[in-house]
Amino acid sequence: MKPGVPLTADFANGGVSFWFRQTGTPARRAPLPGDRDYDVAIVGGGYTGLWTAYYLKKADPGLRVAVLEREFAGFGASGRNGGWLSAEFAGSRKRHAKARGRQAMIDLQREMFRTVDEVIEVTRDEGIDADLHKGGVMHVATNPAQRRRLRAETAELRAWGYGEDDVRPLDRDEQRERLQVAGTLEATYSPHCARIQPAKLALGLARAVVELGVDVFEDTTVTAILPRRGGGRAAAVTTRGTVRADYVIRATEGFTASLDGQHRQWLPMNSSMIVTEPLPAEVWKHIGWSGSELLGDQAHAYIYAQRTADDRIAIGGRGVPYRYGSRTDHRGATQASTVALLWRMLVKLFPAAADARVQHAWCGVLGVPRDWCSTVHLDHATGLGWAGGYVGSGVTTTNLAGRTLRDLVLRRDTELTALPWVGRQVRQWEPEPLRWTGVQLIYALYRAADRHENDRGTTTSAYARLADLISGR
C-alpha cells in the first residue's frame, strides 16, 4: 500500500466489497442440477436479473423462472457500487431522443424519478432493510471550469424534464448547512436520490424472488446463450447443463464479454472504492452531512461518495479503467495507487477526516456500450433479451429494466415499452489493441484535463473535449 494512507489493522483490499463484509458473505444456493426447462431463464444474478425475476413472478405467478449466477446473487457490480439510488440516466439525451422524439426522452427522465420511489416502496413491502435514506444528491464544483459545466448541465436538465423542484442551485448558506465540502465554488441539489447499502438490497431481492418461487442457481457458469432454431427454444448453456426456455434474458452487465460471441458487446469498465472506519461525532460537526445526501463532483475523472448508515465515508472513482482483452479481476482488488488517489481526494474534500483510517478497498466492473447509452431489448423471434450498459448509473435503472422486460416478455404494450432506450441497436467496440489503446488514451486525457483545470483553467480543457470526441460520448 502507498505510504501516507492510514489503514486500520484489519484493512482488506478486494475479495468481496465492504458492503458484503458488513453483512457477511451469504451461503451459496445450490447450482443447476442438470438440464432443465423454464418459461424464462435469466443469466446473471445481479439487480437486473433479480428485478426482472421479481416483476415477472409478481405479474404471473405461474411462470417458471430461473436465475443462473456464476458466483452468488449480488456478487458483481450490484454488491460493489457506491449506493446511489439515483434518477440520473446514462448516455446522451439527444441520442436517445433521436429514436422516438424529444418528449420520449423527457418521459424516460420522469420515469426515472418515479423509479427511485418504486424501489423504496418495494423495499418497504418486502421488508428489505437496505439502510435506505432519501436525502437527495449534491453535485459540487471546486474550480471555475467545473462551475461552468455545473451551470450548463443544470440548464440542459431544465430542457429535458427537470423542473425547479427536480434540480436547483444551492445558495452558499444552504450548501454549507447541508455539507461542508472544502473548495466548493457552487453546488446543486436534486431530491431524486437515496442512499442504499448495496449488498443489503441484493440479498433482500434474492430472498424475495426465491420466496416468490423463482429458482436461483448459484455457482453456475453460463458459457453461451443460443437463440431459437428450427422451432426449438432459446437456451443458456452452462458448465452444469443446458437450460431451455421460451425467453433467455442476458443480465450480465460488465461480465458480458465472458459469453461466447459477446466479447466486444460491452466494455467492462472498472470503478474503485474505499471506505473509512466510523468517524467520531467531532469530525461530523465539521463536515455536517446530517441529511445523508449523496455527493458527486464535476471533474472528468469524477468521484462519488456517501455517508454510510454507520457514519463512515465511502468514496469511489476510476482507477485502472480497463484491462486488456476485456478481462476482469476476479478478486476485486484495487491498485495501491488508486487507494492513495481516492484517499487524497477524500482528505481534499473533507480535511476534518484527515486522521480517519481506511478499512476496505475494492473494485467492481460495470458495462459500457460503444455509444455510452443504456439499452433494454427483447426479440420475440429469437427468444433473446437483454438489459444493461448502465455506465455506472445502474442501481435505479436496473429496476426500470426489470419492469420493462416484464412487459416485453408478457407482450404488453405499455408506457415503459415505448421509452426510447427500448430496442436500441449499438455497434460493437473496436477489436484489440485498438480498444485498450483508445480507453487508456481517453482516461489519460481526462486526468490531464482535471489537472489543467485545477491549476489554471477557467473553461473545460481541450484535453477533455478531445477525450469526448474519441470516446463518442
Coordinates of C-alpha atoms in Angstrom, one line a residue:
M1 CA 0.0 0.0 0.0
K2 CA 1.2 3.5 -0.8
P3 CA 2.8 5.3 2.2
G4 CA 0.8 8.0 3.8
V5 CA -2.6 6.2 3.6
P6 CA -3.7 5.4 7.1
L7 CA -5.1 1.9 7.3
T8 CA -7.0 0.0 10.0
A9 CA -5.3 -3.1 11.5
D10 CA -7.9 -5.2 9.7
F11 CA -7.7 -3.4 6.3
A12 CA -8.7 -5.5 3.4
N13 CA -8.2 -5.0 -0.3
G14 CA -10.6 -6.9 -2.6
G15 CA -12.3 -10.1 -2.1
V16 CA -16.0 -9.1 -1.6
S17 CA -16.9 -5.5 -1.2
F18 CA -17.1 -3.8 2.2
W19 CA -20.8 -3.9 1.8
F20 CA -20.7 -7.8 1.9
R21 CA -18.1 -7.6 4.6
Q22 CA -20.7 -5.8 6.7
T23 CA -23.5 -8.3 6.0
G24 CA -21.3 -11.4 5.8
T25 CA -20.9 -13.4 2.6
P26 CA -24.1 -15.4 2.0
A27 CA -24.2 -19.2 1.9
R28 CA -24.4 -20.2 -1.7
R29 CA -27.5 -21.7 -3.1
A30 CA -27.4 -25.0 -5.0
P31 CA -26.1 -25.0 -8.5
L32 CA -28.1 -26.1 -11.5
P33 CA -28.6 -29.8 -11.2
G34 CA -28.5 -30.6 -14.9
D35 CA -30.6 -29.8 -18.0
R36 CA -33.8 -28.0 -17.2
D37 CA -36.8 -26.3 -19.0
Y38 CA -38.3 -22.9 -17.9
D39 CA -40.5 -20.3 -19.4
V40 CA -37.9 -17.6 -18.7
A41 CA -34.2 -18.1 -17.9
I42 CA -32.2 -15.1 -16.7
V43 CA -28.4 -15.1 -16.9
G44 CA -27.0 -13.0 -14.1
G45 CA -28.0 -12.7 -10.5
G46 CA -27.4 -9.0 -10.0
Y47 CA -30.0 -6.3 -9.8
T48 CA -31.1 -6.5 -13.4
G49 CA -31.7 -10.3 -13.2
L50 CA -33.3 -10.1 -9.8
W51 CA -35.7 -7.3 -10.6
T52 CA -36.7 -9.0 -13.8
A53 CA -37.5 -12.2 -12.0
Y54 CA -39.3 -10.3 -9.3
Y55 CA -41.7 -8.4 -11.6
L56 CA -42.3 -11.4 -13.8
K57 CA -43.4 -13.6 -10.9
K58 CA -45.5 -10.8 -9.4
A59 CA -47.3 -10.3 -12.7
D60 CA -47.7 -14.0 -13.5
P61 CA -47.1 -16.4 -10.5
G62 CA -47.5 -19.4 -12.8
L63 CA -44.4 -18.5 -14.9
R64 CA -41.4 -20.9 -14.4
V65 CA -38.5 -18.5 -13.9
A66 CA -34.8 -19.4 -13.3
V67 CA -31.8 -17.2 -12.5
L68 CA -28.4 -18.5 -13.3
E69 CA -25.4 -16.9 -11.5
R70 CA -21.7 -17.8 -11.7
E71 CA -20.9 -16.7 -8.1
F72 CA -23.7 -15.7 -5.7
A73 CA -26.5 -13.2 -6.2
G74 CA -25.2 -9.7 -5.9
F75 CA -21.5 -10.7 -6.3
G76 CA -20.8 -8.3 -9.2
A77 CA -21.5 -4.6 -9.5
S78 CA -24.8 -4.9 -7.7
G79 CA -22.9 -5.6 -4.5
R80 CA -19.9 -3.3 -5.1
N81 CA -21.4 0.1 -6.2
G82 CA -21.5 3.4 -4.4
G83 CA -25.0 3.1 -3.2
W84 CA -26.7 5.8 -5.3
L85 CA -30.3 5.1 -5.9
S86 CA -30.4 8.0 -8.4
A87 CA -32.6 9.3 -11.1
E88 CA -29.6 10.1 -13.3
F89 CA -29.7 8.1 -16.6
A90 CA -26.6 7.2 -18.6
G91 CA -25.9 8.5 -22.1
S92 CA -26.7 11.4 -24.4
R93 CA -30.2 12.7 -24.1
K94 CA -30.1 13.9 -27.7
R95 CA -29.0 10.4 -28.8
H96 CA -31.9 8.8 -27.1
A97 CA -34.3 11.4 -28.4
K98 CA -33.4 10.5 -32.0
A99 CA -35.1 7.2 -31.6
R100 CA -38.6 8.3 -30.6
G101 CA -38.6 12.1 -30.2
R102 CA -37.7 14.6 -27.6
Q103 CA -40.8 14.0 -25.5
A104 CA -40.0 10.3 -25.2
M105 CA -36.7 11.2 -23.6
I106 CA -38.4 13.6 -21.2
D107 CA -40.9 10.7 -20.4
L108 CA -37.9 8.5 -19.7
Q109 CA -36.4 11.0 -17.3
R110 CA -39.7 11.4 -15.5
E111 CA -40.0 7.6 -15.2
M112 CA -36.5 7.5 -13.6
F113 CA -37.8 9.9 -11.0
R114 CA -40.7 7.6 -10.3
T115 CA -38.4 4.6 -10.3
V116 CA -36.4 5.9 -7.3
D117 CA -39.7 5.8 -5.3
E118 CA -40.7 2.4 -6.8
V119 CA -37.5 0.8 -5.3
I120 CA -38.2 2.5 -1.9
E121 CA -41.8 1.1 -2.0
V122 CA -40.6 -2.4 -2.8
T123 CA -38.0 -2.5 -0.1
R124 CA -40.8 -1.4 2.3
D125 CA -43.3 -4.0 1.1
E126 CA -40.7 -6.9 1.1
G127 CA -39.2 -6.0 4.4
I128 CA -35.7 -5.3 2.9
D129 CA -33.6 -3.2 5.3
A130 CA -31.0 -1.6 2.9
D131 CA -30.0 1.4 5.1
L132 CA -32.1 3.4 2.6
H133 CA -32.5 7.1 3.1
K134 CA -33.8 9.5 0.5
G135 CA -31.7 12.6 1.2
G136 CA -31.2 13.6 -2.4
V137 CA -27.9 14.3 -4.2
M138 CA -25.5 17.2 -4.3
H139 CA -23.1 18.0 -7.1
V140 CA -20.2 20.4 -6.3
A141 CA -17.9 22.4 -8.4
T142 CA -14.4 23.0 -7.0
N143 CA -12.8 25.1 -9.8
P144 CA -14.1 27.7 -12.3
A145 CA -14.2 25.2 -15.2
Q146 CA -16.3 22.8 -13.1
R147 CA -18.6 25.7 -12.2
R148 CA -19.2 26.4 -15.8
R149 CA -20.1 22.8 -16.5
L150 CA -22.4 22.6 -13.5
R151 CA -24.3 25.6 -14.6
A152 CA -24.5 24.3 -18.2
E153 CA -25.7 20.9 -17.0
T154 CA -28.4 22.5 -14.9
A155 CA -29.6 24.5 -17.8
E156 CA -29.6 21.3 -20.0
L157 CA -31.5 19.4 -17.4
R158 CA -34.2 22.0 -17.4
A159 CA -34.7 21.3 -21.1
W160 CA -35.0 17.6 -20.6
G161 CA -37.7 17.2 -18.0
Y162 CA -36.2 18.6 -14.8
G163 CA -38.3 21.3 -13.1
E164 CA -37.4 23.7 -10.4
D165 CA -38.3 21.1 -7.8
D166 CA -36.1 18.5 -9.5
V167 CA -32.8 20.3 -9.5
R168 CA -31.7 23.7 -8.2
P169 CA -28.6 25.6 -7.3
L170 CA -27.9 25.9 -3.6
D171 CA -27.0 29.2 -2.1
R172 CA -23.8 29.3 -0.1
D173 CA -25.6 29.1 3.3
E174 CA -27.7 26.1 2.4
Q175 CA -24.7 24.3 0.8
R176 CA -22.7 24.8 4.0
E177 CA -25.6 23.8 6.2
R178 CA -26.1 20.6 4.3
L179 CA -22.5 19.5 3.7
Q180 CA -19.1 21.2 4.2
V181 CA -17.0 20.3 1.1
A182 CA -13.7 22.2 1.0
G183 CA -13.2 24.4 -2.0
T184 CA -16.7 24.4 -3.2
L185 CA -17.5 27.3 -5.5
E186 CA -21.0 26.2 -6.4
A187 CA -23.4 23.3 -5.8
T188 CA -26.7 21.9 -7.0
Y189 CA -29.2 19.7 -5.3
S190 CA -31.8 17.2 -6.5
P191 CA -34.2 15.3 -4.3
H192 CA -34.3 12.3 -6.6
C193 CA -31.7 10.2 -5.0
A194 CA -31.4 7.9 -2.0
R195 CA -28.6 6.2 -0.2
I196 CA -28.6 2.4 0.0
Q197 CA -26.3 -0.3 1.3
P198 CA -25.9 -2.2 -2.0
A199 CA -25.3 -5.7 -0.6
K200 CA -28.3 -5.5 1.7
L201 CA -30.5 -4.6 -1.3
A202 CA -29.1 -7.5 -3.4
L203 CA -29.6 -10.0 -0.5
G204 CA -33.1 -8.8 0.1
L205 CA -34.1 -9.0 -3.5
A206 CA -32.6 -12.5 -3.8
R207 CA -34.6 -13.6 -0.8
A208 CA -37.8 -12.1 -2.2
V209 CA -37.6 -13.8 -5.6
V210 CA -36.9 -17.1 -4.0
E211 CA -39.9 -16.7 -1.8
L212 CA -42.0 -15.9 -4.9
G213 CA -40.9 -19.3 -6.4
V214 CA -38.0 -18.3 -8.6
D215 CA -35.2 -20.9 -8.9
V216 CA -31.9 -19.2 -8.2
F217 CA -29.0 -21.4 -9.2
E218 CA -25.6 -20.2 -8.0
D219 CA -22.1 -21.5 -8.8
T220 CA -23.5 -21.9 -12.3
T221 CA -21.4 -20.5 -15.1
V222 CA -23.2 -19.7 -18.4
T223 CA -20.8 -20.0 -21.3
A224 CA -23.2 -19.3 -24.2
I225 CA -26.7 -18.0 -25.0
L226 CA -28.4 -19.5 -28.0
P227 CA -31.4 -18.2 -30.0
R228 CA -34.3 -20.3 -31.1
R229 CA -33.6 -22.5 -34.1
G230 CA -35.9 -24.7 -36.2
G231 CA -38.9 -24.3 -33.9
G232 CA -36.9 -25.1 -30.8
R233 CA -36.4 -22.9 -27.7
A234 CA -33.7 -20.5 -26.7
A235 CA -31.0 -21.9 -24.4
A236 CA -28.5 -20.9 -21.8
V237 CA -25.5 -23.3 -22.0
T238 CA -23.8 -23.8 -18.6
T239 CA -21.0 -25.9 -17.2
R240 CA -23.7 -27.8 -15.3
G241 CA -26.2 -28.4 -18.0
T242 CA -28.4 -26.6 -20.5
V243 CA -31.4 -24.5 -19.6
R244 CA -34.0 -24.2 -22.4
A245 CA -36.7 -21.5 -22.2
D246 CA -39.1 -19.5 -24.2
Y247 CA -37.0 -16.5 -23.4
V248 CA -33.4 -16.2 -22.2
I249 CA -32.5 -12.8 -20.7
R250 CA -28.9 -11.6 -20.6
A251 CA -28.4 -9.6 -17.4
T252 CA -24.6 -9.9 -17.2
E253 CA -23.7 -6.2 -17.5
G254 CA -19.9 -5.8 -17.1
F255 CA -19.3 -9.6 -17.4
T256 CA -21.0 -9.8 -20.8
A257 CA -17.6 -10.2 -22.6
S258 CA -17.2 -13.7 -20.9
L259 CA -20.0 -15.1 -23.0
D260 CA -19.3 -16.7 -26.4
G261 CA -19.8 -14.2 -29.2
Q262 CA -20.2 -11.2 -26.8
H263 CA -16.5 -10.2 -26.4
R264 CA -17.0 -6.8 -28.0
Q265 CA -20.5 -6.1 -27.0
W266 CA -20.0 -4.0 -23.8
L267 CA -16.7 -2.8 -22.4
P268 CA -16.1 -3.9 -18.8
M269 CA -15.1 -0.7 -17.0
N270 CA -13.5 -0.9 -13.5
S271 CA -14.5 1.5 -10.7
S272 CA -12.9 1.5 -7.3
M273 CA -13.9 2.4 -3.8
I274 CA -12.5 2.9 -0.3
V275 CA -14.4 3.2 2.9
T276 CA -13.1 4.7 6.2
E277 CA -13.6 3.4 9.7
P278 CA -16.6 5.0 11.5
L279 CA -15.9 8.7 12.1
P280 CA -16.4 10.3 15.6
A281 CA -19.1 12.9 16.3
E282 CA -16.4 15.6 16.5
V283 CA -15.5 15.1 12.8
W284 CA -19.1 15.2 11.7
K285 CA -19.5 18.5 13.5
H286 CA -17.1 20.0 10.9
I287 CA -18.5 18.1 7.9
G288 CA -22.2 18.1 8.6
W289 CA -23.9 15.7 6.2
S290 CA -26.8 15.1 8.6
G291 CA -29.2 14.7 5.6
S292 CA -27.1 11.8 4.1
E293 CA -27.2 13.3 0.7
L294 CA -25.2 11.5 -2.0
L295 CA -22.2 13.6 -3.3
G296 CA -20.6 13.9 -6.7
D297 CA -18.3 16.4 -8.3
Q298 CA -17.9 17.9 -11.8
A299 CA -14.4 16.5 -12.5
H300 CA -13.9 14.5 -15.7
A301 CA -12.5 11.6 -13.7
Y302 CA -15.3 12.2 -11.2
I303 CA -15.8 10.9 -7.6
Y304 CA -19.0 9.7 -5.9
A305 CA -19.5 9.4 -2.2
Q306 CA -21.9 8.7 0.6
R307 CA -22.1 8.9 4.4
T308 CA -23.0 5.4 5.4
A309 CA -25.6 4.5 8.0
D310 CA -22.8 3.7 10.5
D311 CA -21.0 7.0 10.0
R312 CA -18.2 6.2 7.5
I313 CA -17.3 7.9 4.3
A314 CA -17.4 5.7 1.2
I315 CA -15.8 7.3 -1.8
G316 CA -15.2 5.9 -5.3
G317 CA -13.9 6.8 -8.7
R318 CA -12.0 5.4 -11.7
G319 CA -8.7 3.6 -11.0
V320 CA -7.3 1.5 -13.8
P321 CA -10.4 1.7 -16.0
Y322 CA -9.9 -1.2 -18.4
R323 CA -7.9 -4.4 -18.6
Y324 CA -6.6 -5.6 -22.0
G325 CA -8.9 -8.1 -23.8
S326 CA -11.9 -7.2 -21.6
R327 CA -10.5 -9.1 -18.7
T328 CA -11.9 -8.7 -15.2
D329 CA -10.2 -9.0 -11.8
H330 CA -12.0 -11.9 -10.1
R331 CA -10.8 -10.9 -6.6
G332 CA -11.9 -7.3 -6.9
A333 CA -8.7 -5.8 -5.5
T334 CA -7.8 -2.2 -6.5
Q335 CA -4.3 -0.8 -7.1
A336 CA -2.4 0.8 -4.2
S337 CA -2.0 4.0 -6.4
T338 CA -5.8 4.1 -6.7
V339 CA -6.4 3.8 -3.0
A340 CA -3.9 6.6 -2.4
L341 CA -5.7 8.7 -5.1
L342 CA -9.1 8.2 -3.5
W343 CA -7.7 8.9 -0.1
R344 CA -6.1 12.2 -1.3
M345 CA -9.4 13.2 -2.8
L346 CA -11.3 12.4 0.4
V347 CA -8.9 14.5 2.5
K348 CA -9.0 17.3 0.0
L349 CA -12.8 17.4 0.1
F350 CA -13.1 16.7 3.9
P351 CA -9.9 18.0 5.7
A352 CA -11.6 17.2 9.0
A353 CA -11.4 13.5 8.1
A354 CA -7.6 13.5 7.6
D355 CA -7.0 11.3 10.6
A356 CA -9.5 8.7 9.7
R357 CA -8.2 5.3 8.6
V358 CA -9.2 3.3 5.5
Q359 CA -10.8 -0.1 6.4
H360 CA -11.5 -1.6 3.0
A361 CA -10.8 -1.0 -0.7
W362 CA -12.3 -2.9 -3.6
C363 CA -13.4 -2.5 -7.2
G364 CA -16.3 -3.6 -9.4
V365 CA -17.0 -3.9 -13.1
L366 CA -19.7 -2.0 -15.0
G367 CA -20.8 -2.3 -18.6
V368 CA -20.2 0.4 -21.2
P369 CA -21.8 0.3 -24.7
R370 CA -19.9 1.9 -27.6
D371 CA -22.3 4.9 -27.5
W372 CA -22.4 5.1 -23.6
C373 CA -26.2 4.7 -23.6
S374 CA -28.1 2.0 -21.7
T375 CA -30.4 -0.3 -23.6
V376 CA -33.2 -2.8 -23.0
H377 CA -34.4 -5.2 -25.6
L378 CA -36.4 -8.4 -26.3
D379 CA -36.6 -10.2 -29.6
H380 CA -39.6 -12.5 -29.8
A381 CA -38.3 -14.2 -32.9
T382 CA -35.1 -15.5 -31.3
G383 CA -36.3 -15.6 -27.7
L384 CA -33.3 -13.5 -26.6
G385 CA -33.4 -10.3 -24.5
W386 CA -31.0 -8.2 -22.5
A387 CA -30.7 -5.0 -20.5
G388 CA -27.6 -3.2 -19.3
G389 CA -24.8 -0.9 -20.3
Y390 CA -25.6 1.4 -17.4
V391 CA -22.2 3.1 -17.3
G392 CA -22.3 3.3 -13.6
S393 CA -25.9 4.5 -13.2
G394 CA -27.5 1.1 -12.8
V395 CA -28.9 1.0 -9.2
T396 CA -32.1 2.7 -10.3
T397 CA -32.0 1.8 -14.0
T398 CA -32.0 -1.9 -13.3
N399 CA -35.4 -1.6 -11.7
L400 CA -36.8 0.2 -14.7
A401 CA -35.2 -2.5 -16.9
G402 CA -36.8 -5.3 -14.9
R403 CA -40.3 -3.8 -15.2
T404 CA -39.7 -3.1 -18.9
L405 CA -38.5 -6.7 -19.6
R406 CA -41.6 -7.9 -17.7
D407 CA -43.9 -6.0 -20.1
L408 CA -41.9 -7.1 -23.2
V409 CA -41.9 -10.8 -22.2
L410 CA -45.7 -10.7 -21.5
R411 CA -46.2 -8.8 -24.7
R412 CA -47.7 -5.8 -23.0
D413 CA -47.8 -2.5 -24.9
T414 CA -47.2 0.0 -22.1
E415 CA -45.6 3.4 -21.5
L416 CA -42.5 1.6 -20.4
T417 CA -42.1 -0.3 -23.7
A418 CA -42.4 3.0 -25.6
L419 CA -39.5 4.6 -23.9
P420 CA -36.6 5.5 -26.2
W421 CA -34.0 3.1 -24.7
V422 CA -36.1 0.1 -25.7
G423 CA -34.8 -1.8 -28.7
R424 CA -31.8 0.4 -29.4
Q425 CA -29.0 -1.2 -31.5
V426 CA -25.5 -0.3 -30.7
R427 CA -22.4 -1.1 -32.7
Q428 CA -19.6 -3.2 -31.1
W429 CA -16.4 -1.9 -29.6
E430 CA -13.3 -2.0 -31.7
P431 CA -11.1 -5.1 -31.6
E432 CA -7.8 -5.2 -29.6
P433 CA -5.4 -3.5 -29.4
L434 CA -7.5 -0.5 -30.6
R435 CA -10.0 -1.0 -27.7
W436 CA -7.3 -0.9 -25.0
T437 CA -5.3 1.9 -26.6
G438 CA -8.4 4.0 -27.0
V439 CA -9.6 3.6 -23.4
Q440 CA -6.2 4.3 -22.0
L441 CA -5.9 7.5 -24.1
I442 CA -9.4 8.7 -23.1
Y443 CA -8.7 8.5 -19.4
A444 CA -5.2 9.9 -19.7
L445 CA -6.8 12.9 -21.4
Y446 CA -9.5 13.2 -18.8
R447 CA -6.9 13.1 -16.0
A448 CA -4.8 15.7 -17.8
A449 CA -7.9 17.9 -18.2
D450 CA -8.6 17.7 -14.5
R451 CA -5.0 18.7 -13.7
H452 CA -5.1 21.6 -16.1
E453 CA -8.5 22.9 -14.8
N454 CA -7.3 22.6 -11.2
D455 CA -4.2 24.6 -11.9
R456 CA -5.4 27.4 -14.1
G457 CA -8.3 26.5 -16.4
T458 CA -11.5 28.6 -16.3
T459 CA -13.2 26.7 -19.1
T460 CA -13.4 23.0 -20.0
S461 CA -10.0 21.8 -21.1
A462 CA -9.3 20.9 -24.7
Y463 CA -8.0 17.6 -23.4
A464 CA -11.5 16.7 -22.2
R465 CA -13.1 17.8 -25.5
L466 CA -10.7 15.5 -27.4
A467 CA -11.5 12.6 -25.0
D468 CA -15.2 13.1 -25.6
L469 CA -14.6 13.0 -29.3
I470 CA -12.6 9.8 -29.2
S471 CA -15.0 8.1 -26.8
G472 CA -18.1 9.0 -28.8
R473 CA -20.0 10.1 -25.6

